[in-house]
mmCIF file of C-alpha atoms in Angstrom:
data_model
loop_
_atom_site.group_PDB
_atom_site.id
_atom_site.type_symbol
_atom_site.label_atom_id
_atom_site.label_comp_id
_atom_site.label_asym_id
_atom_site.label_seq_id
_atom_site.Cartn_x
_atom_site.Cartn_y
_atom_site.Cartn_z
ATOM 1 C CA MET Z 1 0.000 0.000 0.000
ATOM 2 C CA ASN Z 2 1.481 3.370 -1.045
ATOM 3 C CA ARG Z 3 1.255 6.583 1.017
ATOM 4 C CA LYS Z 4 -1.740 7.869 -0.931
ATOM 5 C CA GLN Z 5 -3.702 4.657 -0.374
ATOM 6 C CA ALA Z 6 -2.764 4.579 3.316
ATOM 7 C CA LEU Z 7 -3.949 8.168 3.777
ATOM 8 C CA ALA Z 8 -7.251 7.392 2.065
ATOM 9 C CA THR Z 9 -7.764 4.403 4.343
ATOM 10 C CA LEU Z 10 -7.102 6.478 7.468
ATOM 11 C CA ILE Z 11 -9.569 9.146 6.341
ATOM 12 C CA ALA Z 12 -12.239 6.521 5.648
ATOM 13 C CA LEU Z 13 -11.779 5.024 9.091
ATOM 14 C CA ALA Z 14 -11.926 8.416 10.772
ATOM 15 C CA LEU Z 15 -15.041 9.710 8.997
ATOM 16 C CA PRO Z 16 -17.699 7.968 11.149
ATOM 17 C CA TRP Z 17 -16.136 9.209 14.394
ATOM 18 C CA THR Z 18 -15.596 12.691 12.954
ATOM 19 C CA ALA Z 19 -19.284 12.810 12.082
ATOM 20 C CA LEU Z 20 -20.210 11.792 15.617
ATOM 21 C CA ALA Z 21 -17.925 14.421 17.130
ATOM 22 C CA GLN Z 22 -19.417 17.110 14.892
ATOM 23 C CA GLY Z 23 -22.962 16.123 15.808
ATOM 24 C CA THR Z 24 -24.102 14.876 12.371
ATOM 25 C CA GLU Z 25 -26.635 12.075 12.171
ATOM 26 C CA PRO Z 26 -25.004 8.835 13.406
ATOM 27 C CA ASN Z 27 -25.684 5.351 12.123
ATOM 28 C CA PHE Z 28 -27.621 4.459 15.259
ATOM 29 C CA PRO Z 29 -28.980 2.146 16.448
ATOM 30 C CA THR Z 30 -27.276 -0.753 14.702
ATOM 31 C CA LYS Z 31 -28.564 -3.492 17.018
ATOM 32 C CA ALA Z 32 -30.922 -4.090 19.938
ATOM 33 C CA ILE Z 33 -30.934 -1.477 22.697
ATOM 34 C CA THR Z 34 -31.108 -2.483 26.355
ATOM 35 C CA ILE Z 35 -32.601 -0.108 28.915
ATOM 36 C CA VAL Z 36 -31.560 -1.259 32.376
ATOM 37 C CA VAL Z 37 -33.957 -0.442 35.210
ATOM 38 C CA PRO Z 38 -32.139 -0.997 38.533
ATOM 39 C CA PHE Z 39 -35.325 -1.901 40.443
ATOM 40 C CA PRO Z 40 -38.053 -4.554 40.152
ATOM 41 C CA PRO Z 41 -40.854 -4.145 37.585
ATOM 42 C CA GLY Z 42 -43.805 -1.885 38.312
ATOM 43 C CA GLY Z 43 -42.255 1.384 39.517
ATOM 44 C CA SER Z 44 -42.244 4.690 37.636
ATOM 45 C CA PRO Z 45 -38.842 4.150 35.932
ATOM 46 C CA ASP Z 46 -39.941 0.693 34.759
ATOM 47 C CA VAL Z 47 -43.231 1.984 33.331
ATOM 48 C CA LEU Z 48 -41.369 4.863 31.687
ATOM 49 C CA ALA Z 49 -38.720 2.609 30.139
ATOM 50 C CA ARG Z 50 -41.314 0.201 28.733
ATOM 51 C CA VAL Z 51 -43.620 2.865 27.298
ATOM 52 C CA ILE Z 52 -40.757 4.791 25.667
ATOM 53 C CA GLY Z 53 -38.958 1.615 24.630
ATOM 54 C CA ASP Z 54 -41.964 0.240 22.739
ATOM 55 C CA LYS Z 55 -42.296 3.440 20.730
ATOM 56 C CA LEU Z 56 -38.567 3.697 19.971
ATOM 57 C CA SER Z 57 -38.533 0.106 18.782
ATOM 58 C CA ALA Z 58 -41.371 0.838 16.372
ATOM 59 C CA ARG Z 59 -39.660 4.001 15.088
ATOM 60 C CA TRP Z 60 -36.256 2.406 14.618
ATOM 61 C CA GLY Z 61 -37.074 -1.153 13.622
ATOM 62 C CA GLN Z 62 -34.711 -2.422 16.319
ATOM 63 C CA PRO Z 63 -35.696 -4.212 19.538
ATOM 64 C CA VAL Z 64 -35.618 -2.138 22.725
ATOM 65 C CA VAL Z 65 -35.381 -4.488 25.683
ATOM 66 C CA VAL Z 66 -36.100 -3.435 29.265
ATOM 67 C CA GLU Z 67 -33.912 -5.389 31.682
ATOM 68 C CA ASN Z 68 -34.645 -5.200 35.421
ATOM 69 C CA ARG Z 69 -31.447 -5.520 37.469
ATOM 70 C CA PRO Z 70 -32.482 -4.826 41.074
ATOM 71 C CA GLY Z 71 -30.067 -4.899 43.959
ATOM 72 C CA ALA Z 72 -28.216 -2.696 46.435
ATOM 73 C CA SER Z 73 -30.651 0.246 46.171
ATOM 74 C CA GLY Z 74 -30.148 0.515 42.428
ATOM 75 C CA VAL Z 75 -26.356 0.259 42.499
ATOM 76 C CA THR Z 76 -26.200 -3.147 40.772
ATOM 77 C CA GLY Z 77 -27.924 -1.895 37.634
ATOM 78 C CA ALA Z 78 -26.057 1.414 37.609
ATOM 79 C CA GLN Z 79 -22.672 -0.280 37.784
ATOM 80 C CA HIS Z 80 -23.639 -2.658 34.972
ATOM 81 C CA VAL Z 81 -24.383 0.281 32.666
ATOM 82 C CA MET Z 82 -21.290 2.189 33.808
ATOM 83 C CA ARG Z 83 -19.128 -0.705 32.548
ATOM 84 C CA ALA Z 84 -21.011 -1.148 29.246
ATOM 85 C CA THR Z 85 -19.623 -0.191 25.849
ATOM 86 C CA PRO Z 86 -20.304 3.551 25.414
ATOM 87 C CA ASP Z 87 -22.134 3.343 22.087
ATOM 88 C CA GLY Z 88 -25.694 4.147 23.177
ATOM 89 C CA HIS Z 89 -26.963 0.566 23.016
ATOM 90 C CA THR Z 90 -26.962 0.083 26.821
ATOM 91 C CA LEU Z 91 -28.780 2.723 28.860
ATOM 92 C CA LEU Z 92 -29.914 3.271 32.438
ATOM 93 C CA MET Z 93 -33.412 4.466 33.410
ATOM 94 C CA THR Z 94 -33.277 5.309 37.094
ATOM 95 C CA PRO Z 95 -34.935 7.405 39.775
ATOM 96 C CA ASN Z 96 -32.834 9.930 41.633
ATOM 97 C CA THR Z 97 -31.910 7.418 44.300
ATOM 98 C CA PHE Z 98 -29.093 7.058 41.754
ATOM 99 C CA VAL Z 99 -27.722 10.362 43.079
ATOM 100 C CA LEU Z 100 -28.256 9.446 46.722
ATOM 101 C CA ALA Z 101 -26.681 5.985 46.723
ATOM 102 C CA PRO Z 102 -23.023 7.112 46.655
ATOM 103 C CA LEU Z 103 -23.792 9.595 49.455
ATOM 104 C CA VAL Z 104 -25.407 7.125 51.858
ATOM 105 C CA MET Z 105 -23.481 3.949 51.003
ATOM 106 C CA SER Z 106 -19.810 3.088 51.368
ATOM 107 C CA ALA Z 107 -17.411 3.750 48.505
ATOM 108 C CA GLN Z 108 -16.979 -0.005 48.110
ATOM 109 C CA ALA Z 109 -20.751 -0.601 47.853
ATOM 110 C CA ALA Z 110 -21.509 2.281 45.472
ATOM 111 C CA ASN Z 111 -18.290 2.911 43.579
ATOM 112 C CA TYR Z 112 -19.586 5.278 40.919
ATOM 113 C CA ASP Z 113 -19.869 9.035 40.479
ATOM 114 C CA PRO Z 114 -23.252 10.085 39.011
ATOM 115 C CA GLN Z 115 -21.637 13.040 37.237
ATOM 116 C CA ALA Z 116 -18.222 11.713 36.181
ATOM 117 C CA ASP Z 117 -19.125 8.142 35.180
ATOM 118 C CA PHE Z 118 -22.321 8.708 33.169
ATOM 119 C CA ALA Z 119 -23.556 10.843 30.285
ATOM 120 C CA PRO Z 120 -27.003 12.408 30.841
ATOM 121 C CA VAL Z 121 -29.440 11.680 28.009
ATOM 122 C CA ALA Z 122 -32.996 12.639 28.948
ATOM 123 C CA LEU Z 123 -35.212 13.722 31.835
ATOM 124 C CA PRO Z 124 -38.592 12.392 30.689
ATOM 125 C CA SER Z 125 -40.714 12.770 33.826
ATOM 126 C CA LYS Z 126 -41.031 13.386 37.530
ATOM 127 C CA THR Z 127 -43.502 12.508 40.256
ATOM 128 C CA VAL Z 128 -44.715 14.927 42.905
ATOM 129 C CA LEU Z 129 -43.846 14.005 46.474
ATOM 130 C CA VAL Z 130 -46.645 14.633 48.981
ATOM 131 C CA LEU Z 131 -46.488 15.013 52.754
ATOM 132 C CA ALA Z 132 -49.568 13.258 54.158
ATOM 133 C CA ALA Z 133 -50.788 12.666 57.716
ATOM 134 C CA HIS Z 134 -53.017 10.108 59.370
ATOM 135 C CA PRO Z 135 -56.323 11.810 60.294
ATOM 136 C CA ARG Z 136 -55.879 11.048 63.996
ATOM 137 C CA LEU Z 137 -52.964 13.487 64.068
ATOM 138 C CA GLY Z 138 -55.563 16.240 63.678
ATOM 139 C CA VAL Z 139 -53.625 18.531 61.305
ATOM 140 C CA LYS Z 140 -54.625 19.847 57.886
ATOM 141 C CA ASN Z 141 -51.671 22.017 56.841
ATOM 142 C CA MET Z 142 -48.076 22.874 57.677
ATOM 143 C CA ALA Z 143 -48.951 25.575 60.217
ATOM 144 C CA GLU Z 144 -50.990 23.126 62.280
ATOM 145 C CA LEU Z 145 -48.292 20.454 61.999
ATOM 146 C CA VAL Z 146 -45.609 22.864 63.210
ATOM 147 C CA ARG Z 147 -47.681 23.936 66.207
ATOM 148 C CA LEU Z 148 -48.295 20.314 67.143
ATOM 149 C CA GLY Z 149 -44.770 19.112 66.387
ATOM 150 C CA LYS Z 150 -43.106 21.531 68.761
ATOM 151 C CA ASP Z 151 -45.005 20.015 71.713
ATOM 152 C CA ARG Z 152 -44.897 16.280 71.005
ATOM 153 C CA PRO Z 153 -42.833 13.710 69.070
ATOM 154 C CA ILE Z 154 -44.075 12.773 65.611
ATOM 155 C CA THR Z 155 -43.123 9.748 63.527
ATOM 156 C CA TYR Z 156 -42.697 9.743 59.764
ATOM 157 C CA THR Z 157 -41.838 7.241 57.053
ATOM 158 C CA GLY Z 158 -41.460 6.843 53.310
ATOM 159 C CA SER Z 159 -39.369 3.824 52.361
ATOM 160 C CA GLY Z 160 -35.915 3.069 53.785
ATOM 161 C CA ASN Z 161 -32.885 4.788 55.261
ATOM 162 C CA GLY Z 162 -31.195 7.081 52.786
ATOM 163 C CA SER Z 163 -34.246 7.363 50.515
ATOM 164 C CA PRO Z 164 -35.408 10.730 49.099
ATOM 165 C CA GLN Z 165 -38.329 10.535 51.552
ATOM 166 C CA HIS Z 166 -35.920 10.120 54.465
ATOM 167 C CA ILE Z 167 -33.968 13.151 53.250
ATOM 168 C CA ALA Z 168 -37.211 15.145 52.893
ATOM 169 C CA GLY Z 169 -38.127 14.410 56.514
ATOM 170 C CA GLU Z 170 -34.735 15.541 57.777
ATOM 171 C CA MET Z 171 -35.088 18.724 55.755
ATOM 172 C CA LEU Z 172 -38.518 19.288 57.335
ATOM 173 C CA ARG Z 173 -37.215 18.623 60.834
ATOM 174 C CA GLN Z 174 -34.382 21.069 60.332
ATOM 175 C CA ALA Z 175 -36.473 23.787 58.655
ATOM 176 C CA ALA Z 176 -39.437 23.702 61.059
ATOM 177 C CA GLY Z 177 -37.732 22.612 64.275
ATOM 178 C CA LEU Z 178 -39.999 19.597 64.698
ATOM 179 C CA ASN Z 179 -39.465 16.586 66.942
ATOM 180 C CA LEU Z 180 -39.496 14.037 64.112
ATOM 181 C CA THR Z 181 -38.434 10.394 64.221
ATOM 182 C CA PHE Z 182 -37.926 8.411 61.029
ATOM 183 C CA VAL Z 183 -39.342 4.862 60.884
ATOM 184 C CA PRO Z 184 -37.739 3.027 57.921
ATOM 185 C CA HIS Z 185 -39.576 0.414 55.855
ATOM 186 C CA ARG Z 186 -38.438 -1.970 53.155
ATOM 187 C CA GLY Z 187 -40.220 -0.221 50.352
ATOM 188 C CA LEU Z 188 -42.876 2.404 49.827
ATOM 189 C CA ALA Z 189 -45.881 0.052 49.893
ATOM 190 C CA PRO Z 190 -45.407 -1.130 53.511
ATOM 191 C CA ALA Z 191 -44.570 2.433 54.593
ATOM 192 C CA LEU Z 192 -47.817 3.709 53.111
ATOM 193 C CA ALA Z 193 -49.804 0.808 54.558
ATOM 194 C CA ASP Z 194 -48.431 1.419 58.059
ATOM 195 C CA THR Z 195 -49.381 5.095 57.872
ATOM 196 C CA VAL Z 196 -52.904 4.366 56.602
ATOM 197 C CA ALA Z 197 -53.279 1.872 59.480
ATOM 198 C CA GLY Z 198 -52.355 4.598 61.971
ATOM 199 C CA HIS Z 199 -49.065 3.123 63.147
ATOM 200 C CA ILE Z 200 -47.097 6.110 61.734
ATOM 201 C CA ASP Z 201 -48.070 9.801 61.864
ATOM 202 C CA LEU Z 202 -46.676 11.119 58.558
ATOM 203 C CA VAL Z 203 -45.595 9.727 55.223
ATOM 204 C CA PHE Z 204 -43.736 11.224 52.273
ATOM 205 C CA VAL Z 205 -45.176 9.513 49.205
ATOM 206 C CA PRO Z 206 -45.556 10.101 45.451
ATOM 207 C CA TYR Z 207 -48.984 11.558 44.777
ATOM 208 C CA GLY Z 208 -49.986 8.746 42.423
ATOM 209 C CA ALA Z 209 -49.497 6.142 45.151
ATOM 210 C CA ALA Z 210 -51.452 8.139 47.735
ATOM 211 C CA ALA Z 211 -54.232 9.661 45.588
ATOM 212 C CA GLY Z 212 -56.860 7.049 46.493
ATOM 213 C CA HIS Z 213 -56.142 7.354 50.213
ATOM 214 C CA LEU Z 214 -56.218 11.155 50.032
ATOM 215 C CA LYS Z 215 -59.509 11.253 48.144
ATOM 216 C CA GLY Z 216 -61.053 8.643 50.441
ATOM 217 C CA GLY Z 217 -59.986 10.393 53.656
ATOM 218 C CA ALA Z 218 -57.630 7.688 54.903
ATOM 219 C CA LEU Z 219 -54.817 10.276 54.670
ATOM 220 C CA VAL Z 220 -54.766 14.076 54.892
ATOM 221 C CA GLY Z 221 -52.565 15.891 52.395
ATOM 222 C CA LEU Z 222 -50.538 18.676 54.015
ATOM 223 C CA GLY Z 223 -48.740 19.823 50.871
ATOM 224 C CA THR Z 224 -46.341 18.889 48.116
ATOM 225 C CA LEU Z 225 -42.571 19.179 47.880
ATOM 226 C CA ASP Z 226 -42.664 20.648 44.378
ATOM 227 C CA GLU Z 227 -41.702 24.233 43.614
ATOM 228 C CA GLU Z 228 -45.015 25.100 41.970
ATOM 229 C CA PRO Z 229 -48.651 23.985 42.323
ATOM 230 C CA GLN Z 230 -49.459 21.179 39.900
ATOM 231 C CA ALA Z 231 -52.731 20.394 38.145
ATOM 232 C CA ALA Z 232 -51.977 16.740 38.902
ATOM 233 C CA THR Z 233 -52.209 17.392 42.673
ATOM 234 C CA PRO Z 234 -55.475 19.353 43.070
ATOM 235 C CA GLY Z 235 -56.001 21.131 46.378
ATOM 236 C CA LEU Z 236 -52.429 20.683 47.574
ATOM 237 C CA GLN Z 237 -50.122 23.656 47.957
ATOM 238 C CA PRO Z 238 -46.315 23.305 47.905
ATOM 239 C CA LEU Z 239 -44.665 23.466 51.316
ATOM 240 C CA ALA Z 240 -42.446 26.088 49.694
ATOM 241 C CA ARG Z 241 -45.531 28.332 49.537
ATOM 242 C CA GLN Z 242 -46.474 27.601 53.128
ATOM 243 C CA GLY Z 243 -43.449 29.371 54.546
ATOM 244 C CA TYR Z 244 -40.726 26.796 53.837
ATOM 245 C CA PRO Z 245 -39.071 27.759 50.527
ATOM 246 C CA ASP Z 246 -36.237 25.258 50.897
ATOM 247 C CA LEU Z 247 -38.544 22.244 51.268
ATOM 248 C CA VAL Z 248 -38.319 21.161 47.645
ATOM 249 C CA VAL Z 249 -37.510 17.530 46.887
ATOM 250 C CA SER Z 250 -38.040 16.305 43.355
ATOM 251 C CA VAL Z 251 -38.495 12.621 42.555
ATOM 252 C CA TRP Z 252 -37.484 12.251 38.928
ATOM 253 C CA SER Z 253 -36.577 9.505 36.487
ATOM 254 C CA GLY Z 254 -33.622 10.026 34.176
ATOM 255 C CA LEU Z 255 -32.010 8.183 31.280
ATOM 256 C CA PHE Z 256 -28.214 7.873 31.360
ATOM 257 C CA ALA Z 257 -25.565 6.381 29.070
ATOM 258 C CA PRO Z 258 -22.026 5.309 29.961
ATOM 259 C CA LYS Z 259 -19.423 8.067 29.979
ATOM 260 C CA GLY Z 260 -17.844 8.441 26.543
ATOM 261 C CA THR Z 261 -21.011 7.838 24.523
ATOM 262 C CA PRO Z 262 -20.732 9.961 21.339
ATOM 263 C CA PRO Z 263 -22.584 13.299 21.596
ATOM 264 C CA ALA Z 264 -24.380 12.691 18.297
ATOM 265 C CA VAL Z 265 -25.840 9.437 19.650
ATOM 266 C CA ILE Z 266 -27.021 11.216 22.793
ATOM 267 C CA ALA Z 267 -28.532 13.989 20.672
ATOM 268 C CA ARG Z 268 -30.465 11.473 18.584
ATOM 269 C CA LEU Z 269 -31.740 9.642 21.657
ATOM 270 C CA ASP Z 270 -32.848 12.944 23.179
ATOM 271 C CA ARG Z 271 -34.614 14.032 19.985
ATOM 272 C CA GLU Z 272 -36.392 10.702 19.526
ATOM 273 C CA ILE Z 273 -37.514 10.525 23.163
ATOM 274 C CA LYS Z 274 -38.913 14.057 22.992
ATOM 275 C CA ALA Z 275 -40.923 13.018 19.910
ATOM 276 C CA VAL Z 276 -42.257 9.943 21.718
ATOM 277 C CA LEU Z 277 -43.285 12.006 24.750
ATOM 278 C CA GLN Z 278 -45.460 14.190 22.516
ATOM 279 C CA MET Z 279 -47.596 11.215 21.470
ATOM 280 C CA PRO Z 280 -51.087 11.462 23.052
ATOM 281 C CA ASP Z 281 -51.238 7.786 24.025
ATOM 282 C CA VAL Z 282 -47.813 8.004 25.691
ATOM 283 C CA ARG Z 283 -48.781 11.108 27.631
ATOM 284 C CA ALA Z 284 -52.032 9.503 28.756
ATOM 285 C CA ARG Z 285 -50.298 6.316 29.902
ATOM 286 C CA LEU Z 286 -47.618 8.124 31.885
ATOM 287 C CA GLU Z 287 -50.005 10.617 33.462
ATOM 288 C CA GLN Z 288 -52.279 7.749 34.437
ATOM 289 C CA SER Z 289 -49.359 6.242 36.367
ATOM 290 C CA GLY Z 290 -48.927 9.499 38.314
ATOM 291 C CA GLN Z 291 -46.024 10.941 36.328
ATOM 292 C CA ILE Z 292 -45.635 14.534 35.175
ATOM 293 C CA ILE Z 293 -43.958 14.766 31.779
ATOM 294 C CA THR Z 294 -40.973 17.102 31.768
ATOM 295 C CA ALA Z 295 -39.384 16.107 28.425
ATOM 296 C CA GLY Z 296 -36.011 17.457 29.521
ATOM 297 C CA GLY Z 297 -32.811 16.799 27.625
ATOM 298 C CA PRO Z 298 -29.184 16.213 28.669
ATOM 299 C CA GLU Z 299 -28.720 19.706 30.093
ATOM 300 C CA GLU Z 300 -31.877 19.486 32.204
ATOM 301 C CA LEU Z 301 -30.880 16.061 33.537
ATOM 302 C CA ALA Z 302 -27.359 17.248 34.347
ATOM 303 C CA GLY Z 303 -28.912 20.196 36.185
ATOM 304 C CA ALA Z 304 -31.204 17.907 38.178
ATOM 305 C CA VAL Z 305 -28.239 15.788 39.289
ATOM 306 C CA LYS Z 306 -26.280 18.884 40.259
ATOM 307 C CA ARG Z 307 -29.183 20.353 42.272
ATOM 308 C CA ASP Z 308 -29.816 17.092 44.105
ATOM 309 C CA LEU Z 309 -26.167 16.753 45.050
ATOM 310 C CA ALA Z 310 -26.130 20.326 46.356
ATOM 311 C CA SER Z 311 -29.355 19.777 48.314
ATOM 312 C CA PHE Z 312 -28.841 16.230 49.607
ATOM 313 C CA THR Z 313 -25.139 16.253 50.504
ATOM 314 C CA PRO Z 314 -25.269 18.637 53.503
ATOM 315 C CA ILE Z 315 -28.370 16.898 54.924
ATOM 316 C CA VAL Z 316 -26.761 13.451 54.622
ATOM 317 C CA ARG Z 317 -23.520 14.625 56.215
ATOM 318 C CA ALA Z 318 -25.103 16.653 59.027
ATOM 319 C CA ASN Z 319 -27.370 13.770 60.042
ATOM 320 C CA ARG Z 320 -24.891 10.973 59.236
ATOM 321 C CA ILE Z 321 -27.506 9.174 57.184
ATOM 322 C CA LYS Z 322 -26.554 5.692 56.063
ATOM 323 C CA ALA Z 323 -28.462 3.267 53.882
ATOM 324 C CA GLU Z 324 -29.750 0.064 55.426
#
């Protein structure tokens, strides 16, 4: 091979990667895509991955497989994706416990950095976290809870140690000066059931999971932990508008790729997911499951991770919170 032929070969080999670096349309996907959900089937990230995955498969003519890899509070699935080939064919759909895990677990148990080891792809949806009380507590809003909570101990729950609900309760205790005690549960369902039964005073819970109990009177909604009032949570005002502006805890689901995934692949994934989220049947299915569609892209997801780290880190450190 002469010098001219060798140069032509090098240029031909470099062209696909040059196109990716410049953001032109990549040849993607070239095979089946796997979306790893690091929790059992049935939760918001699982529903989200399956609804979006079905539509992407139809648009691309390639299978999109949802693979549940539960274990270690989501760490098992996250680490699997972190080690995958960074070509966009292995992705992670996870709630923001993904951000919390390295803060509340040992470095050996959760040996990843949510910012350094992953590429943000999309922020499709969030769920609104609600603070609800058992009726026997006799409170209907934050002002009444604060008056009561300064005179007597109050218990709260919302899944296990180191969960977003645990963090939310510590933020509430600190902001309002309440005598709060966290009662951990192995999952949201038993936490909610114990509160409805009257064994626990308060619960932090996604609105979709609590809506029936709130409408039926088994629980009393005291407010949401969102920044703004939401049409999806009628009659509930944010705690931030009840005198506690720092009581904002978002529960979101994000799609991540391994670090090093070409920007053009991420851009195509983002564009295609945004198109899917505009479909009326997709919106109806997700809203029915209690999700609020945000349709955010890589920048919005990176911002959500950054905000959570800034909000959660001081609470975890000050209270020495550790996962179970």
